[in-house]
Every structure is written in C-alpha cells, then in structure tokens.
Amino acid sequence: MDRIRITGGGPLEGTIPISGAKNATLPLMIASLLTSDTLTLKNVPNLADVGLLARILGNHGVDLTIAGKRPGQRSGEGDTMHLTARDIVDTTAPYEMVSRMRASFWVLGPLLAREGQACVSLPGGCAIGTRPVDLHLEGLTKLGAQIELESGYVHAKAPKGLAGGRITFPKVSVGATHNVLMAAVLAKGETVIENAAREPEVSDVAQCLVKMGAKIEGIGTSTLTIQGVDELSGAVHPVLPDRIETGTYAMAVAATGGDVLLDNARPDLLESALDVLSGAGVELTVTNRGLRVVRNGARLAPVDVETEPFPGFPTDLQAQLMALMARADGQSRIRETIFENRFMHVQELARLGADIELEGDTALVTGVNTLHGAQVMATDLRASVSLVIAGLVAEGETVINRVYHLDRGFEQIEQKLTNCGAQIERLAA
Ligand code: EPZ
C-alpha cells in the first residue's frame, strides 16, 4: 500500500486549483440512471471514488466515457464525463460494490423510480459511525415503495410506479435527501420533502435535475417541492467546486503560514468555516478568481466550534480544524454532532505531539509549541488529510500509511502541495 512522506516546516506559497466536488459528482453520476438520454458532467474530479462508482453504474447498464483531457494528464483522465443509461440492464447493486462506497446506496431511489424495482445491498460498516439508512427507506416508503429487508439487501418494489407524498425528515440527512429527491422527480404528483439537507451538493444535484426537465421548487432551502414528470432528458452540467477541498487547503495554509490563492474556489459555500478561520487570525480575501489565504507570523487564537448540517460548520472539516488547532495559542473546544465516532484522527495526531483530550462528543485541543514528525495511519478520508496538515507543520519527517483513503477524495494532492513549496512525496508500495 502506498505511503506519503512529508518533511514539514516550510510555508505554502502559490496557487492551488480547486477541483469539482466529490460529494456532488457522485450523486450527479447516479442521476444519469433517471434518463435514457446522455447526461454530460463537466469539472469532474479524477478520484478513486468516481472510478468505483463508474464501475457500479456500468453494472446497471450506464455507458460512460471520459473526455476533455487536461494538460499533463494521460488519456482517460479528462474532466468531462458522458453517461448514458439507455437501458437499465440490472437493478441489483451487490454487496461487493455498495460495501466499498456508501454513496452507491443512492442508486436505490433512481432505479426504483425508473424501473419500478431495485435490490440494493445495505452499506457496510464505516469507520466514522453506524450510519443507518432508515431515513432513506422511510422516505421511499412514503412515495409508495414496498420495501423488504432480506439477507442484507433492500428489496424495493413499486409495480404501479411511485406516487408523490409528504416526507418530514426527523434529522437532516444528505444521502436520504438525494435518494428521495431523485425518486420523487419521476413519481406521479407532488412530493414535499421537509427538513431536507441544504448542503450545496444537494442544490447542485437539484439544479442538474431541473436542467434534465424535473420540476423542483425551494432549491437551497429545507423544503423541497417536486412535481413529478413522466420522463427526464439529457443535460450538460458543470460540477460545483469542492468546498471541503477548499476549506482543507485554507487550513493547510493557516497551519504552515504563507500566501496561497485557491483558484476557482467558491467562498460563499463555506462561510461558517471561513468565519472560524478569520476569527482565529487567518487573513482571507475573496478575489475574482477564488479565495486568497494568508497567514504570517503569530500563532492562531483557539476556537470553539460545533459541527452542524449546512450552513453550519461541516463535519467533513472537523479533523482538519483539529490539526490546525493543535498548535494554536490556547485551548480549543471542537464538538462533533453529526457522527458519533469521527475522532479516529485524535490518536494519530497525538503521535505527532498534539495534546487532545476527548470528553464524549467533544475534543479539547490544547495548542502546543511544536509537533514532531512520526509514522501515522490514515483511517478515513478527512482524517487522512488532517494528518497531511499536521505533517506539513511538524518538525522532521512524517510518514502516512494507508493513503488510499486520500485518493478517494483529494485529486492530485501531492502535486497541488508540491507546487506551493511543500516537501511531500508518495512512496509506492
Ligand atoms: C454525506 O454522507 C457525505 N457523503 C459525508 O461526507 C458527510 O460527512 C455527510 O453527508 C454529512 O455532511 C457524501 O456526500 C458522499 P448523512 P451521508 O445521511 O449522506 C444519520 C466525506 O468524507 N442518518 O447526512 O451518508 C447519520 O448516521 C463523507 O466526504 C440516520 O440516522 O450522511 C448521521 O449521523 C463522509 N439515518 C447523520 O444522519 C439515515 O437513514 C447525517 O448523515 C441516514 C443518516
């Protein structure tokens, strides 16, 4: 398994291009199941999760090609993806696939809406918590689906098609909102989804569905009203820039010091995180190209943050913030309210010298003067990148094991950081 070696200490200077958002790309690709026409996605990041989902969709009958080669890339690495699901050849999503990527469970709603049936494996366990799918199933049941659980599979049927309904989610769920929204666009009549997730990636998918002919009102709010249509057509849609990648690199610069332009970033998609950073003493400027992040000299002030659904501080930036606050001037309090076990990075950050105490869902991070390089293990995607941030500021050499997690969600991370002066390299297995 590949490892990453970082020699920390220097500031970051230069420009980092922000890629298309992983968490929008995945459901957008799944939306291609809703039409027999071609859906063209632009600004698609080249990530392991995108490749895996491409294979899963291929099993269902989606014909997928990638074009638009970018400078310096090999063939097959372009950023334009054409997806055509002329015929659905298989409505089963097997365990071997769904267990490797939770988002693939979201094929359930579209397959059910288009084919009247679907059989999808329950997603496997996950390092960040139990992550049930009860909200997905309750939502689809409200649209008339008959659902049975058998041998680890969800068997869903709607022999006469889905019908609109009113769904009030008791808890905000990004995945359940995607799943029910993608089913409702082809259901007969009106569906109202209350307490829908407002994450920008949900809105991006909704906007793409509208281009495909769906009728959706309330995009960007917590109430989505959908008038079902008989069929959808193809569309061309650019994936929105990745706000989590943006926040991650902003925190990397805040940690090392320096001056970096995050090119193509959309600062309006991560205001809560940027407020936290500027409150801590990071200089942020919105430019016509993106976001400029500057930090010179002084140590950052500690923060008091709770993760929340959008527009609150994202759970997907919690680990990175903890790495940043490991060297702040005082004690930070970081509370995780979305996932119950998203603290796997704590013991790894401690190996680098971070002083972090866990009290239930809250981490108390007391800033230290110096972190020291060490061998560490990546446990999930965002935890891995928090170790990269810590490694960039630690004195000496840090080696991160199991970096395949990073490849799931960060496009060309070594190149992007090397271009800004970081000493980071991949050690092939
Ligand atoms: C999405 O996961 C993201 N994944 C996650 O990003 C992100 O952390 C999460 O939303 C929260 O923002 C993708 O977009 C591919 P949820 P999802 O359903 O949809 C509970 C990353 O690193 N819940 O919003 O799976 C659940 O246990 C990943 O890129 C139920 O109780 O998350 C959690 O506590 C990791 N029942 C909360 O809701 C359900 O049926 C929010 O989960 C569904 C969820």
Coordinates of C-alpha atoms and ligand atoms in Angstrom, one line a residue:
M1 CA 0.0 0.0 0.0
D2 CA 1.3 3.5 -0.9
R3 CA 2.5 5.8 1.8
I4 CA 3.1 9.5 1.8
R5 CA 6.3 11.1 3.2
I6 CA 6.2 14.8 4.3
T7 CA 9.1 16.9 5.6
G8 CA 7.4 19.7 7.4
G9 CA 8.3 23.2 8.3
G10 CA 8.0 25.5 5.3
P11 CA 5.3 27.9 4.4
L12 CA 3.0 27.3 1.4
E13 CA 3.2 29.9 -1.4
G14 CA 1.4 29.9 -4.8
T15 CA -1.8 28.8 -6.4
I16 CA -3.9 25.7 -5.8
P17 CA -6.7 24.9 -8.3
I18 CA -9.8 23.6 -6.6
S19 CA -11.4 20.6 -8.2
G20 CA -15.0 19.7 -8.7
A21 CA -16.8 18.5 -5.6
K22 CA -16.6 14.7 -4.9
N23 CA -19.9 14.8 -2.9
A24 CA -21.7 16.4 -5.8
T25 CA -20.1 14.3 -8.5
L26 CA -21.2 11.0 -7.0
P27 CA -25.0 11.8 -6.9
L28 CA -24.8 13.6 -10.2
M29 CA -23.4 10.5 -11.8
I30 CA -26.2 8.5 -10.2
A31 CA -28.8 10.9 -11.6
S32 CA -27.8 9.6 -15.1
L33 CA -29.9 6.5 -14.2
L34 CA -33.0 8.6 -14.5
T35 CA -32.9 9.1 -18.2
S36 CA -32.2 7.2 -21.4
D37 CA -30.5 10.3 -22.8
T38 CA -26.9 11.4 -22.2
L39 CA -26.0 13.4 -19.1
T40 CA -22.7 15.3 -19.5
L41 CA -20.9 16.3 -16.4
K42 CA -18.0 18.8 -16.6
N43 CA -15.4 19.6 -14.0
V44 CA -15.4 16.0 -12.8
P45 CA -12.5 15.3 -10.4
N46 CA -10.3 12.3 -11.1
L47 CA -10.8 10.4 -7.8
A48 CA -10.9 6.7 -6.8
D49 CA -14.5 7.0 -5.6
V50 CA -15.5 8.4 -9.0
G51 CA -13.8 5.4 -10.7
L52 CA -15.5 3.0 -8.4
L53 CA -19.0 4.5 -8.9
A54 CA -18.3 4.4 -12.7
R55 CA -17.9 0.6 -12.4
I56 CA -21.0 0.3 -10.3
L57 CA -23.1 2.3 -12.8
G58 CA -21.6 0.2 -15.6
N59 CA -23.2 -2.9 -14.0
H60 CA -26.6 -1.2 -14.1
G61 CA -26.1 -0.5 -17.9
V62 CA -24.7 3.0 -17.9
D63 CA -22.4 3.6 -20.8
L64 CA -19.7 6.0 -19.6
T65 CA -17.0 7.9 -21.5
I66 CA -14.5 10.4 -20.3
A67 CA -13.2 13.2 -22.5
G68 CA -11.6 16.7 -22.2
K69 CA -8.1 15.8 -21.3
R70 CA -6.5 18.3 -19.0
P71 CA -2.8 19.5 -19.5
G72 CA -0.4 16.9 -18.2
Q73 CA -2.9 14.1 -18.0
R74 CA -2.9 10.7 -19.5
S75 CA -5.9 9.6 -21.7
G76 CA -8.9 8.6 -19.7
E77 CA -8.2 11.3 -17.1
G78 CA -10.3 14.1 -18.6
D79 CA -12.8 16.1 -16.7
T80 CA -15.8 15.7 -18.9
M81 CA -18.0 12.6 -18.3
H82 CA -20.8 11.4 -20.6
L83 CA -23.2 9.0 -19.0
T84 CA -25.9 7.2 -21.0
A85 CA -28.3 4.8 -19.3
R86 CA -30.2 3.9 -22.5
D87 CA -31.4 0.6 -20.9
I88 CA -31.1 -0.5 -17.3
V89 CA -29.7 -4.0 -17.6
D90 CA -29.5 -4.8 -13.9
T91 CA -31.4 -3.4 -10.9
T92 CA -29.3 -5.1 -8.3
A93 CA -26.4 -3.3 -6.6
P94 CA -24.4 -6.1 -4.9
Y95 CA -22.7 -6.1 -1.5
E96 CA -19.2 -6.2 -3.0
M97 CA -19.8 -2.8 -4.6
V98 CA -22.0 -1.0 -2.1
S99 CA -19.9 -2.0 0.9
R100 CA -16.9 -0.2 -0.7
M101 CA -18.7 3.1 -1.1
R102 CA -21.7 4.2 0.8
A103 CA -22.9 6.7 -1.7
S104 CA -23.6 3.9 -4.2
F105 CA -26.7 3.1 -2.0
W106 CA -28.2 6.2 -3.5
V107 CA -28.9 4.2 -6.7
L108 CA -31.9 2.8 -4.9
G109 CA -34.3 5.8 -5.5
P110 CA -33.5 6.4 -9.2
L111 CA -33.6 2.7 -10.1
L112 CA -36.9 2.3 -8.3
A113 CA -38.4 5.4 -9.9
R114 CA -37.3 4.4 -13.4
E115 CA -37.7 0.6 -13.3
G116 CA -40.3 0.0 -10.6
Q117 CA -37.9 -2.2 -8.7
A118 CA -34.4 -2.3 -7.1
C119 CA -32.4 -4.6 -5.0
V120 CA -29.5 -2.8 -3.2
S121 CA -27.2 -4.1 -0.6
L122 CA -27.2 -2.4 2.8
P123 CA -24.0 -0.3 3.0
G124 CA -21.2 -1.9 5.1
G125 CA -20.0 -0.5 8.4
C126 CA -17.9 2.6 8.4
A127 CA -15.1 4.0 10.4
I128 CA -17.0 7.2 11.4
G129 CA -20.1 5.7 13.0
T130 CA -23.0 3.4 12.5
R131 CA -24.6 5.4 9.6
P132 CA -28.0 3.7 9.2
V133 CA -30.3 4.1 6.2
D134 CA -33.7 4.2 8.0
L135 CA -34.4 7.7 6.7
H136 CA -33.8 6.7 3.1
L137 CA -36.2 3.7 3.5
E138 CA -38.9 5.7 5.3
G139 CA -38.8 8.4 2.6
L140 CA -39.1 6.0 -0.2
T141 CA -42.0 4.2 1.6
K142 CA -43.8 7.5 1.8
L143 CA -43.6 7.6 -2.1
G144 CA -45.4 4.2 -2.2
A145 CA -42.4 1.8 -2.4
Q146 CA -42.9 -1.6 -0.8
I147 CA -39.6 -2.4 1.0
E148 CA -38.4 -5.6 2.5
L149 CA -35.0 -6.4 4.1
E150 CA -33.6 -9.8 3.4
S151 CA -30.1 -11.2 3.7
G152 CA -28.5 -7.8 4.0
Y153 CA -30.3 -6.5 0.9
V154 CA -33.1 -3.8 0.5
H155 CA -35.7 -5.2 -1.9
A156 CA -37.8 -2.4 -3.1
K157 CA -40.8 -2.5 -5.5
A158 CA -43.3 -0.1 -6.9
P159 CA -45.1 -2.1 -9.5
K160 CA -47.5 0.7 -10.4
G161 CA -44.8 3.4 -10.1
L162 CA -44.1 5.8 -7.3
A163 CA -46.6 8.4 -6.2
G164 CA -45.9 11.8 -4.6
G165 CA -46.0 12.1 -0.8
R166 CA -45.1 14.3 2.1
I167 CA -41.8 13.5 4.0
T168 CA -40.7 15.2 7.1
F169 CA -37.2 14.0 8.0
P170 CA -36.7 13.8 11.8
K171 CA -33.0 14.5 11.2
V172 CA -31.1 16.2 8.4
S173 CA -29.6 13.6 6.0
V174 CA -27.7 14.4 2.9
G175 CA -27.9 10.9 1.5
A176 CA -31.6 10.4 2.3
T177 CA -32.4 13.8 0.7
H178 CA -30.5 12.8 -2.5
N179 CA -32.2 9.4 -2.6
V180 CA -35.8 10.6 -2.1
L181 CA -35.3 13.7 -4.4
M182 CA -34.1 11.5 -7.2
A183 CA -37.0 9.2 -6.8
A184 CA -39.6 11.9 -6.5
V185 CA -38.7 13.6 -9.8
L186 CA -40.3 10.7 -11.6
A187 CA -43.1 9.9 -9.1
K188 CA -46.7 10.8 -10.0
G189 CA -47.9 14.0 -8.5
E190 CA -46.4 16.3 -5.8
T191 CA -43.8 15.4 -3.2
V192 CA -42.8 17.7 -0.4
I193 CA -39.6 17.0 1.5
E194 CA -39.4 18.9 4.8
N195 CA -36.2 19.2 6.8
A196 CA -34.3 18.4 3.6
A197 CA -30.5 18.8 3.6
R198 CA -29.4 22.2 2.4
E199 CA -25.8 21.2 1.5
P200 CA -24.6 22.9 -1.7
E201 CA -24.1 19.5 -3.2
V202 CA -27.8 18.7 -2.8
S203 CA -28.7 22.0 -4.5
D204 CA -26.2 21.2 -7.3
V205 CA -27.9 17.9 -8.0
A206 CA -31.4 19.6 -7.8
Q207 CA -30.2 22.2 -10.4
C208 CA -29.0 19.5 -12.7
L209 CA -32.3 17.6 -12.3
V210 CA -34.1 20.8 -13.3
K211 CA -31.9 21.0 -16.4
M212 CA -33.0 17.4 -17.2
G213 CA -36.6 18.5 -17.0
A214 CA -37.5 18.0 -13.3
K215 CA -39.8 20.4 -11.6
I216 CA -38.3 21.3 -8.2
E217 CA -39.1 24.4 -6.0
G218 CA -37.3 25.5 -2.9
I219 CA -33.8 24.5 -4.0
G220 CA -31.3 25.6 -1.3
T221 CA -34.0 25.7 1.4
S222 CA -35.1 23.0 3.8
T223 CA -38.4 22.4 2.0
L224 CA -38.2 20.9 -1.5
T225 CA -41.4 20.7 -3.5
I226 CA -41.3 18.4 -6.5
Q227 CA -43.9 17.9 -9.2
G228 CA -43.2 14.5 -10.8
V229 CA -42.8 14.3 -14.6
D230 CA -43.1 11.3 -16.9
E231 CA -39.6 11.3 -18.1
L232 CA -36.3 13.3 -17.9
S233 CA -33.9 14.2 -20.7
G234 CA -30.2 14.7 -21.0
A235 CA -28.3 17.8 -19.9
V236 CA -24.9 19.3 -19.6
H237 CA -23.9 20.3 -16.1
P238 CA -20.6 21.5 -14.5
V239 CA -19.9 20.1 -11.0
L240 CA -19.6 22.9 -8.4
P241 CA -16.2 23.5 -6.8
D242 CA -15.3 21.3 -3.8
R243 CA -15.9 23.4 -0.6
I244 CA -14.3 20.7 1.6
E245 CA -11.1 20.7 -0.5
T246 CA -11.2 24.5 -0.4
G247 CA -11.5 24.5 3.4
T248 CA -8.8 21.8 3.7
Y249 CA -6.2 23.8 1.8
A250 CA -7.2 27.0 3.6
M251 CA -6.5 25.3 6.9
A252 CA -3.2 23.9 5.5
V253 CA -2.0 27.4 4.7
A254 CA -3.3 28.7 8.0
A255 CA -1.3 25.9 9.7
T256 CA 2.0 26.4 7.8
G257 CA 1.8 30.1 7.2
G258 CA 2.3 31.5 3.7
D259 CA 0.1 33.0 0.9
V260 CA -1.9 30.9 -1.4
L261 CA -4.7 31.6 -3.9
L262 CA -7.3 28.8 -4.0
D263 CA -8.2 29.2 -7.7
N264 CA -11.9 28.6 -8.7
A265 CA -13.0 28.3 -5.0
R266 CA -16.5 29.4 -4.1
P267 CA -16.1 31.1 -0.6
D268 CA -19.9 31.6 -0.4
L269 CA -20.2 27.8 0.0
L270 CA -18.2 27.7 3.3
E271 CA -18.9 30.9 5.1
S272 CA -19.1 29.2 8.5
A273 CA -15.7 27.6 8.2
L274 CA -14.2 30.8 6.9
D275 CA -15.7 32.8 9.8
V276 CA -13.9 30.4 12.2
L277 CA -10.6 30.8 10.4
S278 CA -10.7 34.6 10.3
G279 CA -11.8 34.6 14.0
A280 CA -8.6 32.6 14.7
G281 CA -6.5 35.2 12.9
V282 CA -6.2 33.9 9.3
E283 CA -6.3 36.6 6.6
L284 CA -8.9 35.7 3.9
T285 CA -9.6 37.7 0.8
V286 CA -12.3 36.9 -1.8
T287 CA -10.9 37.7 -5.2
N288 CA -12.4 37.4 -8.7
R289 CA -10.5 34.1 -9.1
G290 CA -11.4 32.5 -5.8
L291 CA -10.0 32.8 -2.2
R292 CA -6.7 34.1 -1.1
V293 CA -5.4 32.8 2.2
V294 CA -2.6 34.5 4.1
R295 CA -1.0 33.9 7.5
N296 CA 2.2 35.5 8.7
G297 CA 3.9 35.1 12.0
A298 CA 1.7 34.9 15.1
R299 CA 0.1 31.8 16.4
L300 CA -3.6 31.4 15.9
A301 CA -6.2 32.0 18.5
P302 CA -8.1 28.9 19.8
V303 CA -11.7 28.3 18.6
D304 CA -15.0 26.9 20.0
V305 CA -16.8 25.0 17.2
E306 CA -19.6 22.5 16.8
T307 CA -20.2 20.6 13.6
E308 CA -23.7 21.1 12.1
P309 CA -25.6 20.5 8.9
F310 CA -25.1 23.2 6.2
P311 CA -24.9 26.2 6.7
G312 CA -23.1 25.3 9.9
F313 CA -19.5 24.2 10.3
P314 CA -19.1 20.9 8.2
T315 CA -18.2 17.6 9.9
D316 CA -16.0 17.0 6.8
L317 CA -13.7 19.8 8.0
Q318 CA -13.6 18.8 11.7
A319 CA -10.5 16.7 11.6
Q320 CA -8.6 19.3 9.6
L321 CA -9.6 22.0 12.1
M322 CA -8.3 19.9 14.9
A323 CA -4.9 19.5 13.2
L324 CA -4.8 23.3 12.8
M325 CA -5.7 24.0 16.4
A326 CA -3.0 21.5 17.6
R327 CA -0.6 24.5 17.5
A328 CA -2.9 27.3 18.5
D329 CA -2.2 29.7 21.3
G330 CA -4.6 28.2 23.9
Q331 CA -7.3 25.5 24.3
S332 CA -9.9 24.9 21.5
R333 CA -13.2 23.1 22.0
I334 CA -14.4 21.1 19.0
R335 CA -17.7 19.2 19.3
E336 CA -18.8 16.6 16.7
T337 CA -22.6 16.4 16.5
I338 CA -23.1 14.6 13.1
F339 CA -21.3 11.3 13.5
E340 CA -20.7 9.7 16.9
N341 CA -17.3 8.2 16.2
R342 CA -15.5 10.7 14.0
F343 CA -12.4 11.1 16.2
M344 CA -10.2 8.4 14.8
H345 CA -7.6 11.0 13.9
V346 CA -7.1 12.0 17.5
Q347 CA -4.8 9.2 18.5
E348 CA -2.8 9.7 15.3
L349 CA -2.4 13.5 15.8
A350 CA -1.3 12.6 19.4
R351 CA 1.6 10.6 17.8
L352 CA 2.8 13.8 16.3
G353 CA 2.7 15.5 19.7
A354 CA -0.8 17.1 19.7
D355 CA -2.5 17.5 23.1
I356 CA -6.1 16.4 22.7
E357 CA -8.5 15.2 25.4
L358 CA -11.8 13.6 24.4
E359 CA -14.9 14.1 26.5
G360 CA -17.7 12.2 24.8
D361 CA -18.5 14.1 21.6
T362 CA -16.1 16.9 22.4
A363 CA -12.4 17.3 21.8
L364 CA -10.4 19.7 23.9
V365 CA -7.3 20.7 21.9
T366 CA -4.6 22.4 23.8
G367 CA -2.1 24.1 21.4
V368 CA 1.5 23.0 21.7
N369 CA 4.6 24.9 20.5
T370 CA 5.8 22.2 18.2
L371 CA 4.6 19.0 16.5
H372 CA 7.2 16.3 15.7
G373 CA 7.2 14.0 12.6
A374 CA 6.2 10.4 13.2
Q375 CA 4.7 7.3 11.5
V376 CA 0.9 7.6 11.4
M377 CA -2.0 5.7 9.9
A378 CA -4.9 7.2 7.8
T379 CA -8.2 5.9 9.0
D380 CA -10.7 7.7 6.7
L381 CA -10.7 10.3 4.1
R382 CA -10.8 13.5 6.2
A383 CA -8.8 12.0 9.0
S384 CA -6.0 11.3 6.4
V385 CA -5.9 14.8 5.2
S386 CA -5.8 16.1 8.8
L387 CA -2.6 14.1 9.1
V388 CA -1.2 15.8 6.0
I389 CA -1.9 19.2 7.5
A390 CA -0.2 18.2 10.8
G391 CA 2.7 16.6 8.8
L392 CA 3.2 19.9 6.9
V393 CA 3.8 21.8 10.2
A394 CA 5.6 19.1 12.2
E395 CA 9.4 19.2 12.5
G396 CA 11.1 16.4 10.7
E397 CA 9.6 13.6 8.7
T398 CA 6.0 12.2 8.9
V399 CA 5.1 9.1 7.0
I400 CA 1.3 8.5 6.5
N401 CA 0.3 4.9 5.9
R402 CA -2.8 3.7 4.1
V403 CA -3.1 6.7 1.9
Y404 CA -5.7 5.1 -0.4
H405 CA -8.2 7.0 1.7
L406 CA -6.8 10.2 0.4
D407 CA -7.1 9.2 -3.2
R408 CA -10.8 8.7 -2.6
G409 CA -11.3 12.4 -2.2
F410 CA -8.3 14.6 -3.0
E411 CA -7.3 15.0 -6.6
Q412 CA -3.5 15.3 -7.1
I413 CA -2.9 16.3 -3.5
E414 CA 0.9 15.8 -3.6
Q415 CA 1.2 17.8 -6.9
K416 CA -1.0 20.6 -5.6
L417 CA 1.0 21.0 -2.4
T418 CA 4.4 20.5 -4.0
N419 CA 3.6 23.3 -6.4
C420 CA 3.3 25.5 -3.4
G421 CA 6.6 24.5 -2.0
A422 CA 5.7 21.6 0.3
Q423 CA 8.0 18.7 0.6
I424 CA 5.6 15.8 0.1
E425 CA 6.1 12.6 -1.9
R426 CA 4.3 9.3 -2.5
L427 CA 6.2 6.2 -1.6
A428 CA 4.9 3.4 -3.8
A429 CA 4.3 0.1 -2.1
Ligands
EPZ1 C1 -22.8 12.7 3.3 O1 -22.9 11.4 3.9 C2 -21.4 12.9 2.8 N1 -21.1 11.8 1.8 C3 -20.4 12.8 4.0 O2 -19.1 13.0 3.5 C4 -20.7 13.8 5.0 O3 -19.9 13.7 6.1 C5 -22.2 13.7 5.5 O4 -23.1 13.7 4.3 C6 -22.7 14.8 6.4 O5 -22.5 16.1 5.8 C7 -21.3 12.1 0.6 O6 -21.9 13.1 0.2 C8 -20.9 11.1 -0.4 P1 -26.0 11.9 6.3 P2 -24.3 10.8 4.3 O7 -27.0 10.9 5.8 O8 -25.3 11.2 3.3 C9 -27.7 9.9 10.3 C10 -16.8 12.5 3.2 O9 -15.8 12.5 3.9 N2 -28.6 9.1 9.4 O10 -26.2 13.3 6.1 O11 -24.1 9.3 4.5 C11 -26.2 9.5 10.1 O12 -25.9 8.4 10.9 C12 -18.1 11.9 3.6 O13 -16.8 13.0 2.0 C13 -29.6 8.3 10.0 O14 -29.7 8.3 11.3 O15 -24.6 11.5 5.7 C14 -25.5 10.8 10.6 O16 -25.5 10.8 12.0 C15 -18.1 11.2 4.9 N3 -30.4 7.6 9.2 C16 -26.5 11.9 10.1 O17 -27.7 11.3 9.9 C17 -30.3 7.6 7.9 O18 -31.1 6.9 7.2 C18 -26.0 12.6 8.8 O19 -25.7 11.6 7.8 C19 -29.3 8.4 7.3 C20 -28.4 9.2 8.1

